Amino acid sequence: MTVALRGLSTVVPPTVLIQEEVRDVFAGQPGLNRLAQRIVATSFNVSGIDTRHTVLAELSRDMRPDEPVFFDIARMELLLPGTKARNELYAEHATTMYLDAGRAAIDATPGVEASDITHVITVSCTGFYAPGPDYVIARDLGLGADVERYHLGFMGCYAAIPALRIAKQLCEADAAAVVLVVSVELCTLHLRSSNDPDTIVASSLFADGAGSGIVTALPLEPGERAFDLDRFATRITPDGEGDMAWKIGDHGFEMVLSNAIPSIIDEHITGALQPLFAHDPALADALATDASSGAVEHWAIHPGGRSILDKVESRLRLTEAQLLPARETLRDFGNMSSATVMFVMRNILDSDAAADGDRVAAMAFGPGLTVESSLMTVRG
């Protein structure tokens, strides 16, 4: 049975953050010591990001709310709202983005209507509410009252790949299943000024966005482009549990993002990919010798940061062209946590370089340190 990811769609909020402008705001915050000011300059300047998107319209220079919550533009000062205030904004804005992304995936999948959806899987680590986004999607998009719903919460940047794996398993168990997968992350709700290096690095990287798609074994329509979901693998590295983490604080969620992460990924990435390629000797040999050889034409790497992409490119000996979708995603959208890898996949699928039958290896990293990967084939 062939199970495909169809209708792959991405959504971002309208407010655009210019990286240089955000850097200057963070660098000018009261209370920053000299070391923190240097870290702000370095982190933002070498991030590989030009623009990001946010649901916080008040971060735009065009907005001057009477009672600012996050940013007092008159004083150019970042404020410090509590976790409750941040999560209330999450519930408001995430609902809109879940519906927009879910609707986009359904509209982009020919031959599939909302009433055909049998399962919904939602993904997020940047907020919580109940009834949750899975319920809202079922209610507001016209899904059946008996649709099965699942939510993957607080898993971090790798969570979209397990969501696709579960969707594939549901389709393998029921050939008539049509699974809507939607990932929404509003990372900018947790931005704040700090002297802590991890917080500064996170503030230079994270952004808001949503990715979605339909997973089903139903046949593709003529002219449709999609990904066959071939295989999945998951690995926990022996190091890194304390180097990447996501905790709930009094003033939002707090990211632990140590500078050791690129080195840990560099050391363990090949071993983490071995189970994904073990079924195919040609692929396994390519991984062991030269991953850029063409056995896998495209690489959808989660752009956790520029240094991570540099390490992946070097360790796997990938070409600049193979990392271009990831670098372009980082440049234009930043790190949108779990949704980001779907943006990279969309970049590949939309590219003229992706031909029918091409193999794609997707990979994302998250707390643990966990590596989730998927092997796919371009169709159409």
GROMACS .gro file of C-alpha atoms in nm:
model
  380
    1MET     CA    1   0.000   0.000   0.000
    2THR     CA    2   0.130   0.345  -0.098
    3VAL     CA    3   0.043   0.624   0.145
    4ALA     CA    4   0.099   0.980   0.026
    5LEU     CA    5   0.122   1.327   0.176
    6ARG     CA    6  -0.100   1.544  -0.041
    7GLY     CA    7  -0.213   1.907  -0.035
    8LEU     CA    8   0.101   2.019   0.148
    9SER     CA    9   0.034   2.378   0.254
   10THR     CA   10   0.197   2.651   0.463
   11VAL     CA   11   0.055   2.958   0.636
   12VAL     CA   12   0.222   3.253   0.810
   13PRO     CA   13   0.072   3.552   0.996
   14PRO     CA   14   0.084   3.889   0.819
   15THR     CA   15   0.322   4.083   1.046
   16VAL     CA   16   0.681   4.063   0.919
   17LEU     CA   17   0.984   4.108   1.141
   18ILE     CA   18   1.301   4.240   0.977
   19GLN     CA   19   1.594   4.069   1.145
   20GLU     CA   20   1.818   4.375   1.160
   21GLU     CA   21   1.541   4.584   1.317
   22VAL     CA   22   1.463   4.318   1.576
   23ARG     CA   23   1.834   4.292   1.659
   24ASP     CA   24   1.853   4.663   1.729
   25VAL     CA   25   1.547   4.648   1.954
   26PHE     CA   26   1.687   4.360   2.158
   27ALA     CA   27   2.031   4.518   2.178
   28GLY     CA   28   1.882   4.839   2.315
   29GLN     CA   29   1.686   4.686   2.602
   30PRO     CA   30   1.750   4.821   2.953
   31GLY     CA   31   1.929   4.587   3.191
   32LEU     CA   32   2.144   4.409   2.930
   33ASN     CA   33   2.504   4.363   3.037
   34ARG     CA   34   2.790   4.404   2.792
   35LEU     CA   35   2.827   4.030   2.733
   36ALA     CA   36   2.458   3.999   2.654
   37GLN     CA   37   2.481   4.291   2.411
   38ARG     CA   38   2.765   4.116   2.227
   39ILE     CA   39   2.569   3.788   2.218
   40VAL     CA   40   2.266   3.971   2.076
   41ALA     CA   41   2.474   4.123   1.797
   42THR     CA   42   2.646   3.794   1.712
   43SER     CA   43   2.334   3.574   1.733
   44PHE     CA   44   2.121   3.795   1.511
   45ASN     CA   45   2.398   3.875   1.262
   46VAL     CA   46   2.500   3.514   1.194
   47SER     CA   47   2.149   3.362   1.212
   48GLY     CA   48   2.103   3.329   0.837
   49ILE     CA   49   1.761   3.495   0.877
   50ASP     CA   50   1.637   3.801   0.688
   51THR     CA   51   1.269   3.798   0.783
   52ARG     CA   52   1.033   3.623   1.023
   53HIS     CA   53   0.658   3.636   1.082
   54THR     CA   54   0.466   3.696   1.405
   55VAL     CA   55   0.105   3.703   1.523
   56LEU     CA   56   0.198   4.000   1.745
   57ALA     CA   57   0.089   4.296   1.535
   58GLU     CA   58   0.214   4.536   1.803
   59LEU     CA   59   0.572   4.436   1.715
   60SER     CA   60   0.517   4.620   1.386
   61ARG     CA   61   0.636   4.978   1.377
   62ASP     CA   62   0.297   5.069   1.227
   63MET     CA   63   0.105   4.965   1.540
   64ARG     CA   64   0.069   5.185   1.846
   65PRO     CA   65  -0.180   5.019   2.084
   66ASP     CA   66  -0.305   5.225   2.377
   67GLU     CA   67  -0.212   4.946   2.619
   68PRO     CA   68   0.078   4.747   2.475
   69VAL     CA   69   0.131   4.395   2.603
   70PHE     CA   70   0.462   4.289   2.444
   71PHE     CA   71   0.625   4.602   2.305
   72ASP     CA   72   0.602   4.966   2.402
   73ILE     CA   73   0.707   5.129   2.077
   74ALA     CA   74   0.712   5.478   2.230
   75ARG     CA   75   0.996   5.369   2.456
   76MET     CA   76   1.122   5.091   2.224
   77GLU     CA   77   1.097   4.860   2.524
   78LEU     CA   78   1.006   4.492   2.531
   79LEU     CA   79   0.754   4.419   2.805
   80LEU     CA   80   0.728   4.106   3.020
   81PRO     CA   81   0.373   3.964   3.015
   82GLY     CA   82   0.299   3.655   3.220
   83THR     CA   83   0.248   3.306   3.085
   84LYS     CA   84  -0.131   3.335   3.117
   85ALA     CA   85  -0.142   3.644   2.895
   86ARG     CA   86   0.082   3.478   2.639
   87ASN     CA   87  -0.124   3.160   2.633
   88GLU     CA   88  -0.449   3.351   2.594
   89LEU     CA   89  -0.304   3.511   2.281
   90TYR     CA   90  -0.196   3.165   2.168
   91ALA     CA   91  -0.554   3.035   2.196
   92GLU     CA   92  -0.682   3.332   1.995
   93HIS     CA   93  -0.429   3.334   1.714
   94ALA     CA   94  -0.351   2.963   1.692
   95THR     CA   95  -0.719   2.887   1.636
   96THR     CA   96  -0.720   3.112   1.330
   97MET     CA   97  -0.403   2.958   1.191
   98TYR     CA   98  -0.517   2.601   1.251
   99LEU     CA   99  -0.835   2.671   1.057
  100ASP     CA  100  -0.652   2.855   0.777
  101ALA     CA  101  -0.390   2.581   0.741
  102GLY     CA  102  -0.643   2.298   0.762
  103ARG     CA  103  -0.865   2.460   0.503
  104ALA     CA  104  -0.566   2.523   0.276
  105ALA     CA  105  -0.467   2.154   0.284
  106ILE     CA  106  -0.819   2.038   0.203
  107ASP     CA  107  -0.855   2.292  -0.079
  108ALA     CA  108  -0.517   2.186  -0.222
  109THR     CA  109  -0.607   1.816  -0.234
  110PRO     CA  110  -0.817   1.737  -0.542
  111GLY     CA  111  -1.091   1.483  -0.490
  112VAL     CA  112  -1.095   1.528  -0.110
  113GLU     CA  113  -1.366   1.720   0.074
  114ALA     CA  114  -1.384   1.814   0.441
  115SER     CA  115  -1.651   1.550   0.492
  116ASP     CA  116  -1.402   1.284   0.372
  117ILE     CA  117  -1.161   1.346   0.664
  118THR     CA  118  -1.158   1.049   0.901
  119HIS     CA  119  -0.881   1.159   1.139
  120VAL     CA  120  -0.725   1.486   1.256
  121ILE     CA  121  -0.376   1.515   1.406
  122THR     CA  122  -0.274   1.855   1.541
  123VAL     CA  123   0.074   1.951   1.657
  124SER     CA  124   0.209   2.233   1.874
  125CYS     CA  125   0.452   2.302   2.157
  126THR     CA  126   0.393   2.677   2.201
  127GLY     CA  127   0.057   2.681   2.380
  128PHE     CA  128  -0.234   2.482   2.520
  129TYR     CA  129  -0.612   2.504   2.543
  130ALA     CA  130  -0.906   2.265   2.562
  131PRO     CA  131  -1.127   2.190   2.382
  132GLY     CA  132  -0.821   2.205   2.162
  133PRO     CA  133  -0.737   2.282   1.801
  134ASP     CA  134  -0.836   1.932   1.691
  135TYR     CA  135  -1.187   2.003   1.818
  136VAL     CA  136  -1.200   2.348   1.655
  137ILE     CA  137  -1.092   2.204   1.319
  138ALA     CA  138  -1.359   1.934   1.335
  139ARG     CA  139  -1.627   2.184   1.433
  140ASP     CA  140  -1.548   2.475   1.203
  141LEU     CA  141  -1.425   2.302   0.887
  142GLY     CA  142  -1.731   2.082   0.849
  143LEU     CA  143  -1.574   1.749   0.943
  144GLY     CA  144  -1.795   1.462   1.052
  145ALA     CA  145  -1.905   1.436   1.413
  146ASP     CA  146  -1.733   1.097   1.434
  147VAL     CA  147  -1.391   1.215   1.313
  148GLU     CA  148  -1.108   1.078   1.529
  149ARG     CA  149  -0.885   1.345   1.680
  150TYR     CA  150  -0.533   1.341   1.824
  151HIS     CA  151  -0.300   1.615   1.949
  152LEU     CA  152   0.080   1.593   1.979
  153GLY     CA  153   0.182   1.856   2.231
  154PHE     CA  154   0.508   1.990   2.371
  155MET     CA  155   0.736   1.762   2.170
  156GLY     CA  156   0.936   2.043   2.012
  157CYS     CA  157   1.079   2.099   1.667
  158TYR     CA  158   1.068   1.738   1.548
  159ALA     CA  159   0.697   1.674   1.614
  160ALA     CA  160   0.562   1.708   1.258
  161ILE     CA  161   0.747   1.393   1.149
  162PRO     CA  162   0.593   1.169   1.420
  163ALA     CA  163   0.255   1.319   1.323
  164LEU     CA  164   0.308   1.209   0.963
  165ARG     CA  165   0.424   0.867   1.081
  166ILE     CA  166   0.109   0.819   1.290
  167ALA     CA  167  -0.102   0.936   0.995
  168LYS     CA  168   0.063   0.678   0.771
  169GLN     CA  169   0.001   0.404   1.028
  170LEU     CA  170  -0.367   0.499   1.044
  171CYS     CA  171  -0.389   0.472   0.665
  172GLU     CA  172  -0.214   0.136   0.664
  173ALA     CA  173  -0.468   0.011   0.918
  174ASP     CA  174  -0.761   0.147   0.714
  175ALA     CA  175  -0.717   0.194   0.338
  176ALA     CA  176  -1.007   0.441   0.332
  177ALA     CA  177  -0.858   0.671   0.597
  178VAL     CA  178  -0.804   1.038   0.514
  179VAL     CA  179  -0.591   1.209   0.779
  180LEU     CA  180  -0.557   1.586   0.814
  181VAL     CA  181  -0.228   1.685   0.981
  182VAL     CA  182  -0.184   2.045   1.099
  183SER     CA  183   0.114   2.191   1.286
  184VAL     CA  184   0.090   2.544   1.428
  185GLU     CA  185   0.367   2.711   1.627
  186LEU     CA  186   0.356   3.065   1.767
  187CYS     CA  187   0.709   3.088   1.901
  188THR     CA  188   0.722   3.469   1.914
  189LEU     CA  189   0.470   3.465   2.200
  190HIS     CA  190   0.761   3.359   2.419
  191LEU     CA  191   1.018   3.619   2.312
  192ARG     CA  192   1.164   3.835   2.589
  193SER     CA  193   1.473   4.032   2.675
  194SER     CA  194   1.729   3.854   2.891
  195ASN     CA  195   2.098   3.828   2.977
  196ASP     CA  196   2.069   3.448   2.944
  197PRO     CA  197   2.256   3.328   2.631
  198ASP     CA  198   2.000   3.053   2.553
  199THR     CA  199   1.714   3.303   2.562
  200ILE     CA  200   1.903   3.544   2.341
  201VAL     CA  201   1.978   3.277   2.081
  202ALA     CA  202   1.615   3.163   2.084
  203SER     CA  203   1.499   3.521   2.035
  204SER     CA  204   1.721   3.550   1.728
  205LEU     CA  205   1.577   3.237   1.564
  206PHE     CA  206   1.215   3.160   1.641
  207ALA     CA  207   0.908   3.267   1.446
  208ASP     CA  208   0.542   3.180   1.381
  209GLY     CA  209   0.399   2.956   1.110
  210ALA     CA  210   0.179   2.660   1.022
  211GLY     CA  211   0.218   2.355   0.798
  212SER     CA  212  -0.052   2.112   0.694
  213GLY     CA  213  -0.132   1.825   0.461
  214ILE     CA  214  -0.360   1.531   0.386
  215VAL     CA  215  -0.223   1.180   0.436
  216THR     CA  216  -0.413   0.904   0.256
  217ALA     CA  217  -0.376   0.588   0.048
  218LEU     CA  218  -0.640   0.712  -0.197
  219PRO     CA  219  -0.494   0.751  -0.548
  220LEU     CA  220  -0.359   1.084  -0.668
  221GLU     CA  221  -0.553   1.287  -0.921
  222PRO     CA  222  -0.400   1.352  -1.268
  223GLY     CA  223  -0.136   1.625  -1.251
  224GLU     CA  224  -0.119   1.624  -0.872
  225ARG     CA  225   0.217   1.647  -0.697
  226ALA     CA  226   0.271   1.479  -0.363
  227PHE     CA  227   0.514   1.280  -0.148
  228ASP     CA  228   0.490   0.906  -0.100
  229LEU     CA  229   0.566   0.838   0.267
  230ASP     CA  230   0.807   0.546   0.242
  231ARG     CA  231   0.977   0.500   0.578
  232PHE     CA  232   1.028   0.665   0.916
  233ALA     CA  233   1.295   0.636   1.186
  234THR     CA  234   1.350   0.786   1.530
  235ARG     CA  235   1.664   0.799   1.741
  236ILE     CA  236   1.761   0.948   2.077
  237THR     CA  237   2.125   1.052   2.086
  238PRO     CA  238   2.333   0.939   2.387
  239ASP     CA  239   2.417   1.304   2.455
  240GLY     CA  240   2.212   1.620   2.461
  241GLU     CA  241   1.930   1.569   2.709
  242GLY     CA  242   2.026   1.886   2.891
  243ASP     CA  243   2.126   2.081   2.579
  244MET     CA  244   1.786   2.123   2.418
  245ALA     CA  245   1.476   2.156   2.634
  246TRP     CA  246   1.147   2.347   2.655
  247LYS     CA  247   1.010   2.447   2.994
  248ILE     CA  248   0.720   2.654   3.126
  249GLY     CA  249   0.819   2.965   3.320
  250ASP     CA  250   0.630   3.250   3.484
  251HIS     CA  251   0.685   3.474   3.181
  252GLY     CA  252   0.631   3.232   2.895
  253PHE     CA  253   0.798   2.913   2.784
  254GLU     CA  254   1.174   2.898   2.830
  255MET     CA  255   1.408   2.745   2.574
  256VAL     CA  256   1.729   2.567   2.667
  257LEU     CA  257   1.943   2.579   2.351
  258SER     CA  258   2.309   2.524   2.425
  259ASN     CA  259   2.594   2.594   2.185
  260ALA     CA  260   2.684   2.222   2.200
  261ILE     CA  261   2.386   2.120   1.984
  262PRO     CA  262   2.557   2.155   1.643
  263SER     CA  263   2.846   1.937   1.764
  264ILE     CA  264   2.610   1.672   1.904
  265ILE     CA  265   2.420   1.660   1.575
  266ASP     CA  266   2.749   1.646   1.384
  267GLU     CA  267   2.861   1.346   1.591
  268HIS     CA  268   2.540   1.144   1.578
  269ILE     CA  269   2.355   1.235   1.259
  270THR     CA  270   2.496   0.952   1.047
  271GLY     CA  271   2.404   0.691   1.306
  272ALA     CA  272   2.058   0.842   1.343
  273LEU     CA  273   1.997   0.803   0.968
  274GLN     CA  274   2.122   0.445   0.938
  275PRO     CA  275   1.787   0.284   1.035
  276LEU     CA  276   1.610   0.493   0.772
  277PHE     CA  277   1.835   0.363   0.493
  278ALA     CA  278   1.903   0.011   0.623
  279HIS     CA  279   1.642  -0.154   0.399
  280ASP     CA  280   1.817  -0.037   0.080
  281PRO     CA  281   2.188  -0.129   0.037
  282ALA     CA  282   2.241   0.146  -0.220
  283LEU     CA  283   2.108   0.411   0.016
  284ALA     CA  284   2.303   0.271   0.310
  285ASP     CA  285   2.622   0.275   0.104
  286ALA     CA  286   2.557   0.633  -0.006
  287LEU     CA  287   2.514   0.741   0.355
  288ALA     CA  288   2.839   0.571   0.453
  289THR     CA  289   3.040   0.717   0.165
  290ASP     CA  290   2.886   1.029   0.012
  291ALA     CA  291   2.524   1.131   0.076
  292SER     CA  292   2.545   1.383  -0.207
  293SER     CA  293   2.593   1.103  -0.462
  294GLY     CA  294   2.232   1.126  -0.581
  295ALA     CA  295   2.086   0.813  -0.420
  296VAL     CA  296   1.877   1.067  -0.227
  297GLU     CA  297   1.828   1.372  -0.444
  298HIS     CA  298   1.675   1.612  -0.191
  299TRP     CA  299   1.722   1.679   0.181
  300ALA     CA  300   1.446   1.843   0.387
  301ILE     CA  301   1.651   1.933   0.694
  302HIS     CA  302   1.487   2.125   0.977
  303PRO     CA  303   1.681   2.455   0.987
  304GLY     CA  304   1.718   2.481   1.362
  305GLY     CA  305   1.989   2.739   1.297
  306ARG     CA  306   2.259   2.817   1.045
  307SER     CA  307   2.529   2.636   1.240
  308ILE     CA  308   2.317   2.318   1.246
  309LEU     CA  309   2.274   2.329   0.868
  310ASP     CA  310   2.648   2.386   0.828
  311LYS     CA  311   2.724   2.077   1.036
  312VAL     CA  312   2.472   1.862   0.845
  313GLU     CA  313   2.609   1.977   0.511
  314SER     CA  314   2.966   1.902   0.616
  315ARG     CA  315   2.904   1.568   0.789
  316LEU     CA  316   2.685   1.423   0.510
  317ARG     CA  317   2.892   1.591   0.238
  318LEU     CA  318   2.582   1.743   0.083
  319THR     CA  319   2.595   1.998  -0.196
  320GLU     CA  320   2.489   2.359  -0.156
  321ALA     CA  321   2.190   2.288  -0.381
  322GLN     CA  322   2.072   2.006  -0.154
  323LEU     CA  323   2.066   2.239   0.148
  324LEU     CA  324   1.916   2.532  -0.043
  325PRO     CA  325   1.550   2.457   0.051
  326ALA     CA  326   1.642   2.450   0.420
  327ARG     CA  327   1.854   2.766   0.400
  328GLU     CA  328   1.587   2.952   0.204
  329THR     CA  329   1.326   2.854   0.461
  330LEU     CA  330   1.549   2.977   0.744
  331ARG     CA  331   1.625   3.300   0.558
  332ASP     CA  332   1.263   3.388   0.479
  333PHE     CA  333   1.074   3.244   0.777
  334GLY     CA  334   1.314   3.163   1.062
  335ASN     CA  335   1.271   2.861   1.288
  336MET     CA  336   0.898   2.788   1.333
  337SER     CA  337   0.959   2.482   1.550
  338SER     CA  338   0.763   2.175   1.434
  339ALA     CA  339   0.605   2.347   1.134
  340THR     CA  340   0.939   2.437   0.977
  341VAL     CA  341   1.023   2.105   0.814
  342MET     CA  342   0.692   2.120   0.627
  343PHE     CA  343   0.799   2.454   0.480
  344VAL     CA  344   1.122   2.291   0.360
  345MET     CA  345   0.927   2.001   0.210
  346ARG     CA  346   0.695   2.246   0.036
  347ASN     CA  347   0.997   2.431  -0.104
  348ILE     CA  348   1.126   2.104  -0.253
  349LEU     CA  349   0.790   2.000  -0.396
  350ASP     CA  350   0.744   2.340  -0.562
  351SER     CA  351   1.094   2.333  -0.709
  352ASP     CA  352   1.163   2.259  -1.075
  353ALA     CA  353   1.453   2.046  -0.950
  354ALA     CA  354   1.217   1.789  -0.795
  355ALA     CA  355   1.118   1.527  -1.051
  356ASP     CA  356   0.881   1.234  -1.033
  357GLY     CA  357   1.053   0.946  -0.855
  358ASP     CA  358   1.314   1.160  -0.674
  359ARG     CA  359   1.392   1.051  -0.319
  360VAL     CA  360   1.369   1.299  -0.030
  361ALA     CA  361   1.514   1.253   0.318
  362ALA     CA  362   1.347   1.470   0.582
  363MET     CA  363   1.497   1.520   0.923
  364ALA     CA  364   1.419   1.728   1.232
  365PHE     CA  365   1.578   1.767   1.575
  366GLY     CA  366   1.424   1.835   1.914
  367PRO     CA  367   1.446   1.793   2.290
  368GLY     CA  368   1.612   1.480   2.409
  369LEU     CA  369   1.818   1.525   2.187
  370THR     CA  370   1.584   1.345   1.945
  371VAL     CA  371   1.631   1.296   1.572
  372GLU     CA  372   1.319   1.214   1.366
  373SER     CA  373   1.353   1.129   0.998
  374SER     CA  374   1.147   1.022   0.700
  375LEU     CA  375   1.223   0.890   0.353
  376MET     CA  376   0.983   1.006   0.083
  377THR     CA  377   0.941   0.989  -0.294
  378VAL     CA  378   0.823   1.275  -0.515
  379ARG     CA  379   0.513   1.191  -0.722
  380GLY     CA  380   0.377   1.396  -1.008
   0.00000   0.00000   0.00000
